[in-house]
């Protein structure tokens, strides 16, 4: 039985291998991606937001996307499916801090019921390695090295950082960890440019399809750099509200666009389960 119902599907791309039948049934349709531009990987992003556009309650222990979605199973299934499709997943350091130390950015970690389906799709249809690479971006290098993402030999992690961050990470023992690679890039005022990160991922690590899992600060930079091709956005039927005292981020933070220069998106598909909507947009 399907986990979601497809209301609109304008996906006209038929170049990539299709989903195996059981995944197609659960997703109520197929999933194809466009090809990567020559100069960088294809970048798809995945977020869940409340009806009023909040992506984190910013409450200790409840700052993650699962609180926004109420651990909605279809949202988790789609997130797992996108992870299974990607060569690498990129996140900012604050998004790492918002989840438990056992969290891994692998398909079955978010939706265990489809573990075998994701694995079959990944290995036998897409011919990708067992797990996507996790890419963590940090200028400061202040990461908690006891986290599972740095201690699980089968799950490779790349840290992209500055020269100052490299020193901090080396002092914390990160350079000694077998499943962790650290790459140092130039930064302006502590910001490494998305195009430099994408160049590194494409040329040194062979990434052709990158899943951007936030947070809003890192995502805003990629949007501003015109380095987002698609957005998968789950709309959770909740309103979080905001106040001057309690900061609650929207989908994008730290970047603003002029009214006549906003990034525009074309609707590719709409899926629904109960009160939830699962939207897929393509950058115009
Ligand atoms: N609802 C959802 O779908 C969703 C998805 C993702 C995240 N979230 C939530 O969003 C919140 C985190 O988002 P956020 O915007 O505050 O943070 P973020 O984007 O996850 O991370 C920001 C941090 O990443 C590093 N960073 C980002 N861009 C960089 C660059 N260009 N160069 C060097 N370092 C860079 C810096 O780390 P250093 O400070 O270490 O230098 C920066 O402080 C969390 O509450 C998380 O749960 C929600």
Short mmCIF file of C-alpha atoms and ligand atoms in Angstrom, two decimals:
data_model
loop_
_atom_site.label_atom_id
_atom_site.label_comp_id
_atom_site.label_asym_id
_atom_site.label_seq_id
_atom_site.Cartn_x
_atom_site.Cartn_y
_atom_site.Cartn_z
CA UNK A 1 0.00 0.00 0.00
CA UNK A 2 1.17 3.56 -0.74
CA UNK A 3 2.44 5.73 2.13
CA UNK A 4 1.43 8.91 0.28
CA UNK A 5 -1.10 9.77 -2.38
CA UNK A 6 0.12 11.65 -5.46
CA UNK A 7 -2.05 14.68 -6.26
CA UNK A 8 0.17 16.30 -8.93
CA UNK A 9 3.11 14.81 -10.80
CA UNK A 10 4.86 16.87 -13.48
CA UNK A 11 8.11 14.93 -13.42
CA UNK A 12 9.00 14.71 -17.11
CA UNK A 13 12.53 13.36 -16.69
CA UNK A 14 13.11 9.79 -17.71
CA UNK A 15 16.87 9.58 -17.93
CA UNK A 16 17.82 8.01 -14.60
CA UNK A 17 17.00 4.47 -13.46
CA UNK A 18 13.50 4.17 -12.00
CA UNK A 19 12.50 3.17 -8.49
CA UNK A 20 12.04 -0.57 -7.92
CA UNK A 21 8.34 -1.60 -7.83
CA UNK A 22 7.87 -1.68 -4.02
CA UNK A 23 9.43 1.77 -3.51
CA UNK A 24 7.38 3.12 -6.43
CA UNK A 25 4.26 1.74 -4.73
CA UNK A 26 5.10 3.32 -1.34
CA UNK A 27 5.96 6.67 -3.01
CA UNK A 28 2.88 6.40 -5.28
CA UNK A 29 4.95 7.19 -8.35
CA UNK A 30 8.42 7.28 -9.76
CA UNK A 31 11.38 9.47 -8.87
CA UNK A 32 13.80 10.80 -11.47
CA UNK A 33 16.42 13.51 -11.19
CA UNK A 34 17.93 15.76 -13.82
CA UNK A 35 21.59 15.47 -14.68
CA UNK A 36 24.22 17.41 -12.78
CA UNK A 37 25.48 20.64 -14.33
CA UNK A 38 29.02 20.26 -15.71
CA UNK A 39 30.63 22.45 -13.04
CA UNK A 40 29.06 21.05 -9.87
CA UNK A 41 26.94 18.20 -8.42
CA UNK A 42 23.14 18.21 -8.76
CA UNK A 43 21.85 19.61 -5.45
CA UNK A 44 18.50 18.66 -3.94
CA UNK A 45 17.38 19.95 -0.55
CA UNK A 46 15.00 18.44 1.98
CA UNK A 47 13.22 20.31 4.77
CA UNK A 48 10.07 20.07 6.86
CA UNK A 49 8.35 23.25 7.95
CA UNK A 50 5.27 24.30 9.86
CA UNK A 51 2.46 26.09 8.05
CA UNK A 52 4.01 29.38 9.19
CA UNK A 53 7.42 28.48 7.77
CA UNK A 54 9.26 27.54 10.99
CA UNK A 55 11.84 24.74 10.66
CA UNK A 56 12.98 24.53 14.28
CA UNK A 57 11.32 25.25 17.62
CA UNK A 58 14.82 25.95 18.94
CA UNK A 59 13.84 24.26 22.21
CA UNK A 60 16.53 22.11 23.80
CA UNK A 61 15.97 18.46 22.90
CA UNK A 62 13.19 19.45 20.46
CA UNK A 63 15.10 21.55 17.93
CA UNK A 64 15.17 18.96 15.13
CA UNK A 65 12.97 18.44 12.09
CA UNK A 66 11.24 15.43 13.68
CA UNK A 67 9.59 17.75 16.21
CA UNK A 68 8.33 19.92 13.34
CA UNK A 69 6.92 16.88 11.49
CA UNK A 70 5.75 15.07 14.65
CA UNK A 71 7.90 12.16 13.37
CA UNK A 72 5.53 11.79 10.43
CA UNK A 73 6.25 8.37 8.85
CA UNK A 74 5.79 9.53 5.24
CA UNK A 75 8.13 12.48 5.79
CA UNK A 76 10.70 10.06 7.20
CA UNK A 77 10.15 7.60 4.34
CA UNK A 78 10.77 10.34 1.73
CA UNK A 79 13.82 11.56 3.64
CA UNK A 80 15.21 8.01 3.62
CA UNK A 81 14.47 7.71 -0.10
CA UNK A 82 16.33 10.95 -0.87
CA UNK A 83 19.26 9.80 1.25
CA UNK A 84 19.30 6.51 -0.62
CA UNK A 85 19.49 8.47 -3.91
CA UNK A 86 22.43 10.67 -2.94
CA UNK A 87 26.19 10.31 -3.23
CA UNK A 88 26.59 12.66 -0.29
CA UNK A 89 24.53 14.57 2.27
CA UNK A 90 25.62 18.01 3.47
CA UNK A 91 24.73 19.64 6.80
CA UNK A 92 25.85 22.65 8.81
CA UNK A 93 27.43 22.18 12.24
CA UNK A 94 24.35 23.45 14.11
CA UNK A 95 22.13 20.85 12.45
CA UNK A 96 24.49 18.16 13.73
CA UNK A 97 24.25 19.60 17.25
CA UNK A 98 20.43 19.49 17.14
CA UNK A 99 20.21 15.68 16.95
CA UNK A 100 21.17 12.91 19.37
CA UNK A 101 24.78 11.75 19.39
CA UNK A 102 23.74 8.34 17.99
CA UNK A 103 22.18 9.85 14.84
CA UNK A 104 23.60 8.81 11.48
CA UNK A 105 22.66 10.40 8.14
CA UNK A 106 21.88 7.08 6.49
CA UNK A 107 18.57 6.02 4.89
CA UNK A 108 17.52 3.41 7.46
CA UNK A 109 18.36 5.63 10.41
CA UNK A 110 15.37 7.81 9.62
CA UNK A 111 13.00 5.11 8.30
CA UNK A 112 14.10 1.61 9.42
CA UNK A 113 11.09 -0.19 7.87
CA UNK A 114 12.45 0.41 4.35
CA UNK A 115 16.08 -0.52 5.13
CA UNK A 116 16.23 -3.43 2.66
CA UNK A 117 14.32 -1.52 -0.04
CA UNK A 118 16.67 1.47 0.19
CA UNK A 119 19.69 -0.79 0.17
CA UNK A 120 18.49 -2.74 -2.90
CA UNK A 121 17.74 0.53 -4.76
CA UNK A 122 21.10 2.01 -3.85
CA UNK A 123 23.28 -1.02 -4.56
CA UNK A 124 21.46 -2.72 -7.44
CA UNK A 125 19.73 0.13 -9.31
CA UNK A 126 21.89 3.20 -8.68
CA UNK A 127 25.13 1.20 -8.20
CA UNK A 128 26.27 3.45 -5.36
CA UNK A 129 28.28 2.41 -2.29
CA UNK A 130 26.43 1.16 0.80
CA UNK A 131 26.03 4.61 2.38
CA UNK A 132 26.21 8.21 1.24
CA UNK A 133 29.09 10.34 2.43
CA UNK A 134 28.16 12.76 5.22
CA UNK A 135 29.65 16.24 4.73
CA UNK A 136 29.70 18.50 7.79
CA UNK A 137 30.54 22.18 7.29
CA UNK A 138 32.10 24.07 10.19
CA UNK A 139 34.28 27.18 10.28
CA UNK A 140 35.13 26.87 13.97
CA UNK A 141 35.90 23.13 13.97
CA UNK A 142 34.02 22.81 17.24
CA UNK A 143 32.33 19.44 16.76
CA UNK A 144 31.65 16.75 19.37
CA UNK A 145 33.98 14.01 18.23
CA UNK A 146 32.28 11.29 20.27
CA UNK A 147 29.26 11.42 17.94
CA UNK A 148 28.40 8.25 15.99
CA UNK A 149 29.01 10.08 12.68
CA UNK A 150 32.71 10.18 13.56
CA UNK A 151 32.93 6.71 15.12
CA UNK A 152 31.12 4.37 12.71
CA UNK A 153 33.66 2.73 10.36
CA UNK A 154 31.07 1.82 7.68
CA UNK A 155 29.75 5.39 7.43
CA UNK A 156 32.27 7.84 5.95
CA UNK A 157 32.24 11.47 7.11
CA UNK A 158 33.95 14.45 5.55
CA UNK A 159 34.46 17.65 7.52
CA UNK A 160 34.89 20.82 5.47
CA UNK A 161 36.52 23.53 7.51
CA UNK A 162 38.84 26.55 7.64
CA UNK A 163 42.49 26.60 8.67
CA UNK A 164 41.47 27.68 12.20
CA UNK A 165 38.90 24.86 12.30
CA UNK A 166 41.53 22.36 11.18
CA UNK A 167 43.66 23.24 14.21
CA UNK A 168 40.74 22.76 16.58
CA UNK A 169 39.79 19.45 14.97
CA UNK A 170 43.36 18.16 15.04
CA UNK A 171 43.59 19.00 18.76
CA UNK A 172 40.36 17.08 19.33
CA UNK A 173 41.88 13.98 17.66
CA UNK A 174 39.69 14.16 14.53
CA UNK A 175 42.62 13.59 12.18
CA UNK A 176 43.23 10.17 13.77
CA UNK A 177 39.74 8.78 13.12
CA UNK A 178 39.72 6.19 10.30
CA UNK A 179 36.29 7.01 8.81
CA UNK A 180 36.77 10.79 8.93
CA UNK A 181 38.40 12.97 6.26
CA UNK A 182 39.03 16.64 6.91
CA UNK A 183 39.32 19.15 4.08
CA UNK A 184 40.45 22.70 4.60
CA UNK A 185 39.18 25.46 2.32
CA UNK A 186 39.68 29.23 2.23
CA UNK A 187 37.04 31.29 4.00
CA UNK A 188 36.03 34.96 3.96
CA UNK A 189 34.95 36.14 7.41
CA UNK A 190 34.52 32.51 8.46
CA UNK A 191 32.33 31.62 5.45
CA UNK A 192 33.52 29.02 2.96
CA UNK A 193 31.83 29.62 -0.36
CA UNK A 194 29.34 26.98 -1.53
CA UNK A 195 31.02 26.89 -4.95
CA UNK A 196 34.35 25.92 -3.31
CA UNK A 197 32.60 23.20 -1.29
CA UNK A 198 30.86 21.89 -4.42
CA UNK A 199 34.09 21.94 -6.40
CA UNK A 200 35.80 19.90 -3.70
CA UNK A 201 32.93 17.40 -3.55
CA UNK A 202 32.82 16.96 -7.30
CA UNK A 203 36.51 16.91 -8.14
CA UNK A 204 38.05 15.23 -5.10
CA UNK A 205 35.23 13.03 -3.80
CA UNK A 206 33.31 12.14 -6.98
CA UNK A 207 29.95 13.48 -5.75
CA UNK A 208 27.41 13.84 -8.56
CA UNK A 209 24.21 14.11 -6.52
CA UNK A 210 24.23 16.01 -3.24
CA UNK A 211 21.38 16.07 -0.71
CA UNK A 212 21.28 19.30 1.32
CA UNK A 213 19.71 18.69 4.73
CA UNK A 214 20.20 22.18 6.14
CA UNK A 215 20.14 24.01 8.31
CA UNK A 216 18.65 27.27 7.12
CA UNK A 217 21.98 29.14 7.37
CA UNK A 218 23.90 26.74 5.14
CA UNK A 219 20.87 26.36 2.84
CA UNK A 220 20.55 30.15 2.43
CA UNK A 221 24.14 30.35 1.26
CA UNK A 222 23.59 27.63 -1.33
CA UNK A 223 20.41 29.34 -2.57
CA UNK A 224 22.19 32.68 -2.85
CA UNK A 225 24.98 30.98 -4.80
CA UNK A 226 22.35 29.54 -7.21
CA UNK A 227 23.46 26.08 -6.19
CA UNK A 228 20.11 24.44 -5.40
CA UNK A 229 18.34 22.49 -8.15
CA UNK A 230 15.40 21.01 -6.28
CA UNK A 231 13.60 21.41 -2.96
CA UNK A 232 11.58 18.67 -1.28
CA UNK A 233 9.50 20.41 1.37
CA UNK A 234 7.13 18.69 3.78
CA UNK A 235 4.42 20.99 5.08
CA UNK A 236 3.47 19.92 8.59
CA UNK A 237 -0.04 20.93 9.72
CA UNK A 238 1.18 22.95 12.72
CA UNK A 239 1.77 26.58 13.53
CA UNK A 240 4.83 27.33 15.67
CA UNK A 241 4.60 31.11 16.00
CA UNK A 242 7.49 33.46 16.77
CA UNK A 243 8.22 36.17 19.29
CA UNK A 244 10.92 38.77 19.75
CA UNK A 245 12.30 36.76 22.72
CA UNK A 246 12.24 33.29 21.14
CA UNK A 247 14.06 32.96 17.83
CA UNK A 248 12.60 30.36 15.49
CA UNK A 249 14.26 30.03 12.09
CA UNK A 250 12.48 29.82 8.76
CA UNK A 251 13.69 27.82 5.77
CA UNK A 252 16.41 30.39 5.07
CA UNK A 253 18.47 32.36 7.58
CA UNK A 254 21.27 34.84 7.19
CA UNK A 255 20.47 35.80 3.60
CA UNK A 256 17.75 38.04 2.21
CA UNK A 257 16.61 38.47 -1.36
CA UNK A 258 15.20 41.61 -2.94
CA UNK A 259 11.57 41.34 -4.04
CA UNK A 260 12.57 41.39 -7.71
CA UNK A 261 15.41 38.87 -7.27
CA UNK A 262 13.94 36.05 -5.20
CA UNK A 263 14.81 32.49 -6.14
CA UNK A 264 11.75 31.08 -7.96
CA UNK A 265 10.61 27.48 -8.10
CA UNK A 266 8.42 25.44 -10.35
CA UNK A 267 6.13 22.83 -8.76
CA UNK A 268 7.10 19.29 -9.79
CA UNK A 269 4.91 17.17 -7.55
CA UNK A 270 2.47 17.27 -4.66
CA UNK A 271 1.83 14.27 -2.46
CA UNK A 272 -0.41 14.00 0.55
CA UNK A 273 -1.02 11.85 3.61
CA UNK A 274 -3.64 12.86 6.16
CA UNK A 275 -3.07 16.58 6.90
CA UNK A 276 0.50 16.61 5.52
CA UNK A 277 1.66 17.82 2.10
CA UNK A 278 4.92 16.70 0.46
CA UNK A 279 5.98 19.28 -2.11
CA UNK A 280 8.70 18.94 -4.70
CA UNK A 281 10.00 22.06 -6.43
CA UNK A 282 12.53 22.64 -9.18
CA UNK A 283 14.58 25.84 -9.34
CA UNK A 284 13.50 27.99 -12.31
N1 LIG B 1 13.04 21.31 9.76
C1 LIG B 1 14.06 20.93 9.01
O1 LIG B 1 13.86 20.35 7.96
C2 LIG B 1 15.46 21.23 9.44
C3 LIG B 1 16.52 20.84 8.63
C4 LIG B 1 17.81 21.14 9.04
C5 LIG B 1 18.03 21.81 10.23
N2 LIG B 1 16.97 22.17 10.98
C6 LIG B 1 17.20 22.90 12.25
O2 LIG B 1 17.88 24.11 11.97
C7 LIG B 1 18.71 24.43 13.08
C8 LIG B 1 20.12 24.63 12.61
O3 LIG B 1 20.16 25.53 11.55
P1 LIG B 1 21.15 26.80 11.53
O4 LIG B 1 20.78 27.60 10.37
O5 LIG B 1 21.15 27.42 12.87
O6 LIG B 1 22.57 26.15 11.37
P2 LIG B 1 23.28 25.25 10.25
O7 LIG B 1 23.13 25.87 8.92
O8 LIG B 1 22.90 23.84 10.42
O9 LIG B 1 24.78 25.36 10.76
C9 LIG B 1 25.38 26.61 10.89
C10 LIG B 1 26.82 26.35 11.24
O10 LIG B 1 27.43 25.62 10.17
C11 LIG B 1 28.71 26.15 9.87
N3 LIG B 1 28.62 26.80 8.58
C12 LIG B 1 27.51 27.07 7.86
N4 LIG B 1 27.84 27.61 6.69
C13 LIG B 1 29.19 27.68 6.66
C14 LIG B 1 30.12 28.12 5.70
N5 LIG B 1 29.72 28.61 4.51
N6 LIG B 1 31.43 28.06 5.99
C15 LIG B 1 31.84 27.56 7.17
N7 LIG B 1 31.01 27.10 8.13
C16 LIG B 1 29.68 27.17 7.87
C17 LIG B 1 29.03 27.11 11.00
O11 LIG B 1 29.55 26.26 12.01
P3 LIG B 1 30.60 26.73 13.14
O12 LIG B 1 29.80 27.63 14.04
O13 LIG B 1 31.02 25.46 13.78
O14 LIG B 1 31.68 27.46 12.45
C18 LIG B 1 27.64 27.62 11.38
O15 LIG B 1 27.57 28.14 12.69
C19 LIG B 1 18.62 23.28 14.04
O16 LIG B 1 17.70 23.60 15.05
C20 LIG B 1 18.09 22.16 13.18
O17 LIG B 1 17.38 21.18 13.89
C21 LIG B 1 15.70 21.90 10.63
#
